[in-house]
Short mmCIF file of C-alpha atoms in Angstrom, two decimals:
data_model
loop_
_atom_site.label_atom_id
_atom_site.label_comp_id
_atom_site.label_asym_id
_atom_site.label_seq_id
_atom_site.Cartn_x
_atom_site.Cartn_y
_atom_site.Cartn_z
CA UNK A 511 -100.29 -90.69 26.44
CA UNK A 512 -99.59 -91.35 22.78
CA UNK A 513 -102.31 -90.90 20.23
CA UNK A 514 -103.61 -93.05 17.43
CA UNK A 515 -106.50 -93.30 15.02
CA UNK A 516 -108.34 -95.63 12.64
CA UNK A 517 -110.92 -93.89 10.43
CA UNK A 518 -113.88 -95.72 9.00
CA UNK A 519 -113.27 -96.84 5.42
CA UNK A 520 -116.01 -98.06 3.07
CA UNK A 521 -114.48 -101.32 1.91
CA UNK A 522 -112.59 -104.21 3.59
CA UNK A 523 -109.87 -104.45 0.94
CA UNK A 524 -106.10 -104.56 0.57
CA UNK A 525 -104.88 -100.95 0.69
CA UNK A 526 -101.58 -99.62 -0.70
CA UNK A 527 -99.06 -97.54 1.26
CA UNK A 528 -100.27 -94.12 2.38
CA UNK A 529 -98.40 -90.88 1.67
CA UNK A 530 -97.83 -87.88 3.97
CA UNK A 531 -97.60 -84.18 3.19
CA UNK A 532 -98.13 -81.07 5.34
CA UNK A 533 -100.32 -82.63 7.97
CA UNK A 534 -102.34 -84.91 5.71
CA UNK A 535 -102.24 -88.62 4.97
CA UNK A 536 -103.32 -89.71 1.48
CA UNK A 537 -104.35 -93.08 0.10
CA UNK A 538 -106.63 -94.81 -2.34
CA UNK A 539 -109.44 -97.12 -1.34
CA UNK A 540 -108.06 -100.32 -2.87
CA UNK A 541 -108.02 -102.17 -6.16
CA UNK A 542 -111.81 -102.04 -6.68
CA UNK A 543 -112.24 -98.53 -5.28
CA UNK A 544 -113.04 -95.42 -7.30
CA UNK A 545 -112.08 -92.91 -4.61
CA UNK A 546 -108.95 -91.33 -3.19
CA UNK A 547 -108.81 -89.87 0.34
CA UNK A 548 -106.96 -87.26 2.43
CA UNK A 549 -107.08 -87.49 6.23
CA UNK A 550 -105.80 -85.20 8.96
CA UNK A 551 -102.51 -86.85 9.90
CA UNK A 552 -102.92 -86.25 13.63
CA UNK A 553 -106.65 -86.86 14.19
CA UNK A 554 -107.67 -89.20 11.35
CA UNK A 555 -110.56 -86.95 10.37
CA UNK A 556 -111.43 -86.95 6.67
CA UNK A 557 -110.19 -83.74 5.04
CA UNK A 558 -111.28 -84.39 1.45
CA UNK A 559 -111.87 -87.15 -1.06
CA UNK A 560 -112.01 -87.18 -4.83
CA UNK A 561 -113.30 -89.54 -7.48
CA UNK A 562 -110.74 -91.79 -9.16
CA UNK A 563 -113.11 -92.72 -11.94
CA UNK A 564 -111.08 -95.48 -13.54
CA UNK A 565 -110.62 -97.36 -10.25
CA UNK A 566 -107.76 -99.01 -8.41
CA UNK A 567 -105.61 -96.09 -7.15
CA UNK A 568 -101.98 -97.04 -6.61
CA UNK A 569 -99.88 -95.79 -3.72
CA UNK A 570 -99.45 -92.05 -4.19
CA UNK A 571 -96.47 -89.71 -4.27
CA UNK A 572 -96.30 -85.99 -3.46
CA UNK A 573 -94.21 -83.48 -5.41
CA UNK A 574 -94.47 -79.67 -5.45
CA UNK A 575 -97.65 -79.77 -3.33
CA UNK A 576 -99.27 -82.10 -5.85
CA UNK A 577 -100.60 -85.57 -5.11
CA UNK A 578 -99.90 -88.02 -7.95
CA UNK A 579 -101.21 -91.53 -8.45
CA UNK A 580 -102.09 -94.02 -11.17
CA UNK A 581 -105.30 -95.99 -11.35
CA UNK A 582 -105.29 -99.62 -12.42
CA UNK A 583 -107.79 -98.86 -15.16
CA UNK A 584 -106.10 -96.75 -16.57
CA UNK A 585 -105.32 -93.07 -15.86
CA UNK A 586 -102.72 -90.95 -14.10
CA UNK A 587 -104.17 -88.26 -11.79
CA UNK A 588 -102.55 -85.12 -10.38
CA UNK A 589 -104.43 -83.12 -7.74
CA UNK A 590 -103.74 -80.24 -5.38
CA UNK A 591 -102.56 -81.82 -2.12
CA UNK A 592 -104.21 -79.12 -0.03
CA UNK A 593 -107.69 -79.10 -1.53
CA UNK A 594 -108.02 -82.22 -3.67
CA UNK A 595 -108.83 -80.10 -6.72
CA UNK A 596 -107.98 -82.07 -9.84
CA UNK A 597 -105.21 -80.34 -11.79
CA UNK A 598 -105.00 -82.80 -14.67
CA UNK A 599 -105.44 -86.42 -15.63
CA UNK A 600 -104.31 -88.44 -18.62
CA UNK A 601 -105.53 -91.79 -19.87
CA UNK A 602 -102.49 -94.03 -20.42
CA UNK A 603 -103.65 -97.62 -20.90
CA UNK A 604 -105.21 -100.61 -19.20
CA UNK A 605 -103.94 -101.96 -16.85
CA UNK A 606 -101.57 -99.68 -14.90
CA UNK A 607 -100.05 -101.77 -12.13
CA UNK A 608 -97.14 -99.59 -10.97
CA UNK A 609 -96.72 -96.25 -9.21
CA UNK A 610 -95.35 -93.12 -10.85
CA UNK A 611 -92.19 -91.31 -9.75
CA UNK A 612 -91.49 -87.57 -10.00
CA UNK A 613 -88.43 -85.31 -10.17
CA UNK A 614 -87.29 -82.06 -11.77
CA UNK A 615 -90.73 -81.09 -13.06
CA UNK A 616 -91.44 -84.48 -14.66
CA UNK A 617 -93.66 -87.44 -13.78
CA UNK A 618 -92.50 -90.90 -14.91
CA UNK A 619 -94.72 -93.92 -15.44
CA UNK A 620 -94.96 -97.22 -17.30
CA UNK A 621 -98.10 -98.08 -19.24
CA UNK A 622 -99.37 -100.53 -21.87
CA UNK A 623 -99.62 -99.44 -25.51
CA UNK A 624 -99.96 -101.09 -28.90
CA UNK A 625 -99.70 -104.61 -27.53
CA UNK A 626 -96.54 -103.84 -25.53
CA UNK A 627 -95.40 -101.40 -22.88
CA UNK A 628 -93.94 -97.91 -22.83
CA UNK A 629 -92.17 -95.88 -20.18
CA UNK A 630 -92.86 -92.17 -20.43
CA UNK A 631 -92.19 -88.76 -18.94
CA UNK A 632 -94.90 -86.11 -18.58
CA UNK A 633 -94.78 -82.49 -17.48
CA UNK A 634 -95.85 -82.20 -13.86
CA UNK A 635 -97.61 -78.91 -14.51
CA UNK A 636 -100.04 -80.06 -17.19
CA UNK A 637 -99.41 -83.73 -18.11
CA UNK A 638 -98.06 -83.04 -21.59
CA UNK A 639 -95.87 -85.93 -22.83
CA UNK A 640 -92.13 -85.25 -23.05
CA UNK A 641 -90.84 -88.63 -24.28
CA UNK A 642 -91.67 -92.34 -24.43
CA UNK A 643 -89.47 -95.43 -24.64
CA UNK A 644 -90.52 -99.04 -25.34
CA UNK A 645 -89.91 -101.46 -22.45
CA UNK A 646 -90.46 -105.19 -22.03
CA UNK A 647 -93.32 -105.22 -19.48
CA UNK A 648 -94.93 -103.21 -16.69
CA UNK A 649 -92.68 -101.97 -13.89
CA UNK A 650 -92.41 -103.85 -10.60
CA UNK A 651 -94.18 -101.50 -8.16
CA UNK A 652 -92.20 -98.27 -8.82
CA UNK A 653 -89.24 -96.75 -10.68
CA UNK A 654 -86.49 -94.87 -8.86
CA UNK A 655 -84.93 -91.60 -9.99
CA UNK A 656 -81.23 -91.10 -9.30
CA UNK A 657 -79.66 -87.91 -10.60
CA UNK A 658 -80.44 -87.60 -14.31
CA UNK A 659 -81.40 -91.24 -14.70
CA UNK A 660 -84.44 -93.34 -13.88
CA UNK A 661 -83.98 -96.99 -12.96
CA UNK A 662 -86.57 -99.76 -12.75
CA UNK A 663 -87.19 -103.47 -13.13
CA UNK A 664 -89.99 -104.93 -15.23
CA UNK A 665 -92.20 -107.93 -14.52
CA UNK A 666 -90.37 -110.14 -17.02
CA UNK A 667 -87.13 -109.67 -15.02
CA UNK A 668 -85.37 -106.91 -17.02
CA UNK A 669 -83.55 -104.05 -15.26
CA UNK A 670 -83.27 -100.64 -16.99
CA UNK A 671 -81.45 -97.33 -16.74
CA UNK A 672 -82.94 -94.46 -18.81
CA UNK A 673 -81.96 -90.82 -19.24
CA UNK A 674 -84.64 -88.71 -17.53
CA UNK A 675 -84.30 -85.89 -20.08
CA UNK A 676 -84.63 -87.89 -23.29
CA UNK A 677 -85.74 -91.43 -22.42
CA UNK A 678 -82.62 -92.85 -24.06
CA UNK A 679 -81.84 -96.35 -22.79
CA UNK A 680 -78.41 -96.28 -21.17
CA UNK A 681 -78.64 -100.03 -20.58
CA UNK A 682 -81.09 -102.87 -20.07
CA UNK A 683 -80.24 -106.29 -18.65
CA UNK A 684 -82.32 -109.45 -18.33
CA UNK A 685 -81.25 -110.29 -14.79
CA UNK A 686 -84.36 -112.15 -13.60
CA UNK A 687 -85.41 -109.20 -11.40
CA UNK A 688 -88.06 -110.01 -8.80
CA UNK A 689 -88.22 -106.67 -6.96
CA UNK A 690 -88.04 -102.95 -7.46
CA UNK A 691 -84.53 -101.50 -7.65
CA UNK A 692 -82.57 -99.23 -5.33
CA UNK A 693 -79.65 -97.14 -6.58
CA UNK A 694 -76.82 -96.15 -4.23
CA UNK A 695 -74.09 -94.14 -5.93
CA UNK A 696 -72.46 -96.57 -8.39
CA UNK A 697 -74.50 -99.65 -7.56
CA UNK A 698 -78.01 -100.94 -8.17
CA UNK A 699 -79.57 -103.33 -5.64
CA UNK A 700 -82.43 -105.70 -6.39
CA UNK A 701 -83.67 -109.22 -5.80
CA UNK A 702 -83.82 -111.74 -8.62
CA UNK A 703 -85.40 -115.11 -9.22
CA UNK A 704 -82.57 -117.62 -9.45
CA UNK A 705 -82.40 -119.02 -12.99
CA UNK A 706 -82.72 -122.75 -13.48
CA UNK A 707 -83.82 -123.55 -9.93
CA UNK A 708 -86.55 -126.18 -9.55
CA UNK A 709 -88.62 -124.78 -6.70
CA UNK A 710 -88.45 -120.97 -6.82
CA UNK A 711 -85.43 -119.39 -5.14
CA UNK A 712 -84.49 -115.74 -4.77
CA UNK A 713 -81.16 -113.96 -4.49
CA UNK A 714 -80.03 -110.46 -3.58
CA UNK A 715 -77.72 -109.02 -6.25
CA UNK A 716 -75.82 -105.81 -6.99
CA UNK A 717 -75.42 -104.44 -10.52
CA UNK A 718 -72.95 -101.78 -11.61
CA UNK A 719 -74.88 -98.59 -12.27
CA UNK A 720 -72.67 -97.57 -15.19
CA UNK A 721 -73.43 -100.63 -17.36
CA UNK A 722 -75.86 -102.92 -15.52
CA UNK A 723 -73.42 -105.79 -15.26
CA UNK A 724 -73.54 -108.13 -12.28
CA UNK A 725 -71.20 -106.97 -9.52
CA UNK A 726 -72.10 -108.97 -6.38
CA UNK A 727 -74.29 -112.01 -5.69
CA UNK A 728 -75.74 -112.92 -2.32
CA UNK A 729 -76.85 -116.26 -0.95
CA UNK A 730 -80.04 -117.82 -2.33
CA UNK A 731 -83.25 -118.27 -0.37
CA UNK A 732 -86.33 -120.42 -0.82
CA UNK A 733 -89.03 -118.26 -2.43
CA UNK A 734 -92.21 -120.33 -2.64
CA UNK A 735 -94.21 -117.10 -3.00
CA UNK A 736 -92.79 -116.62 -6.51
CA UNK A 737 -94.99 -119.53 -7.62
CA UNK A 738 -98.03 -117.42 -6.70
CA UNK A 739 -99.23 -119.87 -4.05
CA UNK A 740 -98.90 -118.32 -0.60
CA UNK A 741 -101.15 -116.53 1.87
CA UNK A 742 -99.84 -113.09 0.97
CA UNK A 743 -100.52 -113.74 -2.72
CA UNK A 744 -104.00 -115.05 -1.95
CA UNK A 745 -104.72 -111.79 -0.17
CA UNK A 746 -103.73 -109.77 -3.25
CA UNK A 747 -105.16 -111.85 -6.05
CA UNK A 748 -108.40 -112.53 -4.15
CA UNK A 749 -109.19 -108.85 -3.64
CA UNK A 750 -112.49 -107.49 -4.90
CA UNK A 751 -112.47 -106.67 -8.61
CA UNK A 752 -109.46 -108.85 -9.44
CA UNK A 753 -109.38 -109.73 -13.13
CA UNK A 754 -107.28 -110.59 -16.16
CA UNK A 755 -103.81 -111.90 -16.88
CA UNK A 756 -100.44 -110.18 -16.48
CA UNK A 757 -98.05 -110.01 -19.40
CA UNK A 758 -94.90 -111.90 -18.36
CA UNK A 759 -96.58 -112.55 -15.01
CA UNK A 760 -95.39 -116.15 -14.81
CA UNK A 761 -91.91 -114.93 -13.85
CA UNK A 762 -93.28 -113.56 -10.57
CA UNK A 763 -96.23 -115.91 -10.12
CA UNK A 764 -98.77 -113.19 -10.87
CA UNK A 765 -102.15 -114.81 -11.49
CA UNK A 766 -104.16 -111.65 -12.21
CA UNK A 767 -103.89 -107.87 -12.46
CA UNK A 768 -104.66 -107.33 -8.77
CA UNK A 769 -101.65 -109.51 -7.90
CA UNK A 770 -99.45 -107.39 -10.18
CA UNK A 771 -100.83 -104.14 -8.71
CA UNK A 772 -99.96 -105.36 -5.19
CA UNK A 773 -96.60 -107.00 -5.96
CA UNK A 774 -93.61 -105.44 -4.18
CA UNK A 775 -91.29 -108.42 -3.95
CA UNK A 776 -88.17 -108.31 -1.78
CA UNK A 777 -87.64 -104.63 -2.63
CA UNK A 778 -84.65 -103.17 -0.75
CA UNK A 779 -84.09 -99.94 1.15
CA UNK A 780 -80.63 -98.41 1.47
CA UNK A 781 -79.28 -96.09 4.16
CA UNK A 782 -75.69 -95.13 5.05
CA UNK A 783 -74.10 -97.73 2.80
CA UNK A 784 -76.21 -100.63 3.99
CA UNK A 785 -78.99 -102.39 2.08
CA UNK A 786 -81.95 -103.94 3.89
CA UNK A 787 -84.08 -106.63 2.24
CA UNK A 788 -87.23 -108.32 3.52
CA UNK A 789 -87.23 -111.83 2.16
CA UNK A 790 -89.79 -114.44 3.25
CA UNK A 791 -89.92 -113.93 7.04
CA UNK A 792 -86.41 -112.45 7.47
CA UNK A 793 -84.75 -109.07 7.13
CA UNK A 794 -81.18 -109.19 5.80
CA UNK A 795 -78.78 -106.26 6.25
CA UNK A 796 -75.81 -106.17 3.88
CA UNK A 797 -72.97 -103.76 3.21
CA UNK A 798 -73.46 -102.32 -0.27
CA UNK A 799 -69.76 -102.04 -1.12
CA UNK A 800 -68.75 -105.57 -0.14
CA UNK A 801 -72.05 -107.50 -0.13
CA UNK A 802 -71.10 -108.75 3.37
CA UNK A 803 -74.08 -109.76 5.48
CA UNK A 804 -74.12 -107.62 8.63
CA UNK A 805 -77.08 -109.31 10.28
CA UNK A 806 -80.08 -111.43 9.46
CA UNK A 807 -83.08 -111.93 11.70
CA UNK A 808 -86.43 -113.67 11.46
CA UNK A 809 -89.49 -111.61 12.35
CA UNK A 810 -92.33 -113.73 11.01
CA UNK A 811 -93.11 -117.36 10.30
CA UNK A 812 -92.96 -117.36 6.52
CA UNK A 813 -94.51 -120.78 5.77
CA UNK A 814 -93.87 -120.13 2.07
CA UNK A 815 -95.15 -116.54 2.07
CA UNK A 816 -93.54 -113.17 1.51
CA UNK A 817 -94.42 -112.54 5.13
CA UNK A 818 -92.80 -109.09 5.55
CA UNK A 819 -93.43 -105.78 3.83
CA UNK A 820 -90.52 -103.91 2.25
CA UNK A 821 -88.71 -102.02 5.04
CA UNK A 822 -88.79 -98.30 5.79
CA UNK A 823 -85.62 -96.84 7.35
CA UNK A 824 -85.81 -93.72 9.53
CA UNK A 825 -83.06 -92.62 11.92
CA UNK A 826 -81.88 -95.65 13.87
CA UNK A 827 -85.04 -97.64 13.17
CA UNK A 828 -86.13 -100.07 10.47
CA UNK A 829 -89.87 -100.71 10.26
CA UNK A 830 -91.70 -103.60 8.65
CA UNK A 831 -95.21 -105.01 8.72
CA UNK A 832 -96.07 -108.69 8.67
CA UNK A 833 -98.79 -110.52 6.79
CA UNK A 834 -99.94 -111.84 10.17
CA UNK A 835 -100.59 -108.34 11.51
CA UNK A 836 -97.51 -107.17 13.45
CA UNK A 837 -95.86 -103.78 13.01
CA UNK A 838 -92.23 -104.10 14.09
CA UNK A 839 -89.46 -101.55 14.63
CA UNK A 840 -85.89 -102.82 14.88
CA UNK A 841 -82.46 -101.33 15.50
CA UNK A 842 -80.72 -100.87 12.13
CA UNK A 843 -77.32 -101.88 13.51
CA UNK A 844 -78.30 -105.12 15.24
CA UNK A 845 -81.74 -106.10 13.96
CA UNK A 846 -82.98 -106.40 17.55
CA UNK A 847 -86.64 -105.49 18.00
CA UNK A 848 -87.19 -102.11 19.68
CA UNK A 849 -90.97 -102.27 19.79
CA UNK A 850 -93.85 -104.07 18.14
CA UNK A 851 -97.63 -103.64 17.84
CA UNK A 852 -100.11 -106.38 17.05
CA UNK A 853 -102.43 -104.61 14.62
CA UNK A 854 -104.50 -107.73 14.05
CA UNK A 855 -104.85 -107.23 10.29
CA UNK A 856 -102.44 -108.16 7.48
CA UNK A 857 -99.76 -105.55 6.73
CA UNK A 858 -98.55 -106.10 3.18
CA UNK A 859 -97.51 -102.67 1.91
CA UNK A 860 -94.56 -100.68 3.22
CA UNK A 861 -95.27 -98.45 6.25
CA UNK A 862 -94.45 -94.74 6.20
CA UNK A 863 -93.05 -92.53 8.97
CA UNK A 864 -93.61 -88.79 9.32
CA UNK A 865 -93.35 -86.26 12.14
CA UNK A 866 -93.02 -88.90 14.83
CA UNK A 867 -95.98 -90.93 13.57
CA UNK A 868 -96.11 -94.24 11.71
CA UNK A 869 -98.89 -94.91 9.21
CA UNK A 870 -99.85 -98.31 7.84
CA UNK A 871 -102.58 -99.56 5.53
CA UNK A 872 -103.96 -103.03 6.12
CA UNK A 873 -105.18 -105.91 4.02
CA UNK A 874 -108.68 -105.47 5.42
CA UNK A 875 -109.37 -101.90 4.42
CA UNK A 876 -108.06 -99.86 7.35
CA UNK A 877 -105.46 -97.14 7.61
CA UNK A 878 -103.86 -96.69 11.03
CA UNK A 879 -101.94 -93.76 12.49
CA UNK A 880 -99.80 -94.30 15.62
CA UNK A 881 -97.85 -91.62 17.45
CA UNK A 882 -94.29 -92.72 18.29
CA UNK A 883 -93.43 -89.92 20.71
CA UNK A 884 -90.38 -88.56 18.87
CA UNK A 885 -91.10 -85.97 16.17
CA UNK A 886 -87.58 -86.42 14.77
CA UNK A 887 -88.57 -89.85 13.50
CA UNK A 888 -89.45 -88.47 10.11
CA UNK A 889 -88.74 -88.54 6.39
CA UNK A 890 -90.20 -91.76 4.94
CA UNK A 891 -93.30 -89.99 3.66
CA UNK A 892 -94.44 -92.40 0.91
CA UNK A 893 -93.57 -95.76 -0.63
CA UNK A 894 -89.81 -95.63 -1.18
CA UNK A 895 -89.47 -92.58 1.06
CA UNK A 896 -89.87 -89.66 -1.36
CA UNK A 897 -91.34 -88.95 -4.80
CA UNK A 898 -88.19 -90.33 -6.46
CA UNK A 899 -88.65 -93.54 -4.42
CA UNK A 900 -85.07 -92.93 -3.29
CA UNK A 901 -85.10 -92.44 0.48
CA UNK A 902 -85.83 -89.60 2.87
CA UNK A 903 -87.60 -86.42 1.78
CA UNK A 904 -85.56 -83.21 1.61
CA UNK A 905 -87.57 -81.67 4.46
CA UNK A 906 -86.69 -84.46 6.92
CA UNK A 907 -86.53 -83.15 10.48
CA UNK A 908 -88.52 -79.96 9.84
CA UNK A 909 -91.33 -79.88 12.39
CA UNK A 910 -94.79 -79.52 10.88
CA UNK A 911 -96.55 -76.57 12.56
CA UNK A 912 -99.79 -78.55 12.29
CA UNK A 913 -98.25 -81.14 14.61
CA UNK A 914 -97.51 -78.47 17.19
CA UNK A 915 -101.08 -77.23 16.92
CA UNK A 916 -102.68 -80.67 17.16
#
């Protein structure tokens, strides 16, 4: 039969997405936690844990055998993924609500400074700063690296494109962004809060990568959750240790720092020229080049909530979690459900898929590993897929010898 595991965790709290690397699953213990954990990916046994002294570890990324994460208050940590030995840490500012990204020997992160916010690059080897650039607010969940540029949206609704080598701003546009971005060749996908609407509404849009100008607009959708009053938002903002206000948080309905730390919005995933958005209780599949809707299906009763996690796309499957506790895999071409599990606990953060296993973190402090039975279902190893937050890892399809030995 197929295997699965649920290790005992110390706190019943909302947990961010796990990360996978070489037979281990990594994640922090939640917004109020001061620890970060590594589990055996195939048995769930604890391999190591380290102190995250400032608390609130974000979802982690893995680059060059290094595990990288921010803490809400208020440090970036880089540790050896095999042993947990701390390689370096750097205090950036309080609060840090977004994940880092990494590429080409650099780590990128937003952070508060001098009454505003900066976006900076740091050497992966030792944390030395390379450049900083002022930005309008903290980043929505995570930046994405595409080629020699890094793209992101900030919590006030501004989208950016920066040069990864110098930090020079290639463009910035106040587009009302309400999600993280995804870059596909010459186009940038994101969701935005519709300007001027009475009750909140959200819209999928495409910007031109070269200049940030609006290229395509999708239909609009009711987005009650952007007012901050929905069951998914209650789960985030009511987590242990929640505190403070979020600069520009009114745009996204963010009532405290915990809500900003957990906010993912209708962040898209793109594969083979098609963009997939979770919005309210539906997943919408659209052609990137034409903005044509290919299919749209309801998977959860939204009742005003952002009821689905951002999707993960692996092979022919799209995976989402629901705030009511279902883990669902669908066919990417039709949206028809292939299988579903009732986990019984809220699934807010994006699932990950590695070596024929799916891993999800719940809103009640559990991390769950489930064997899918096909080791070629692989490649979405962290939030956004890889350390660039840009899709499948380069090693996709390479069988982990630890899996064969397990």
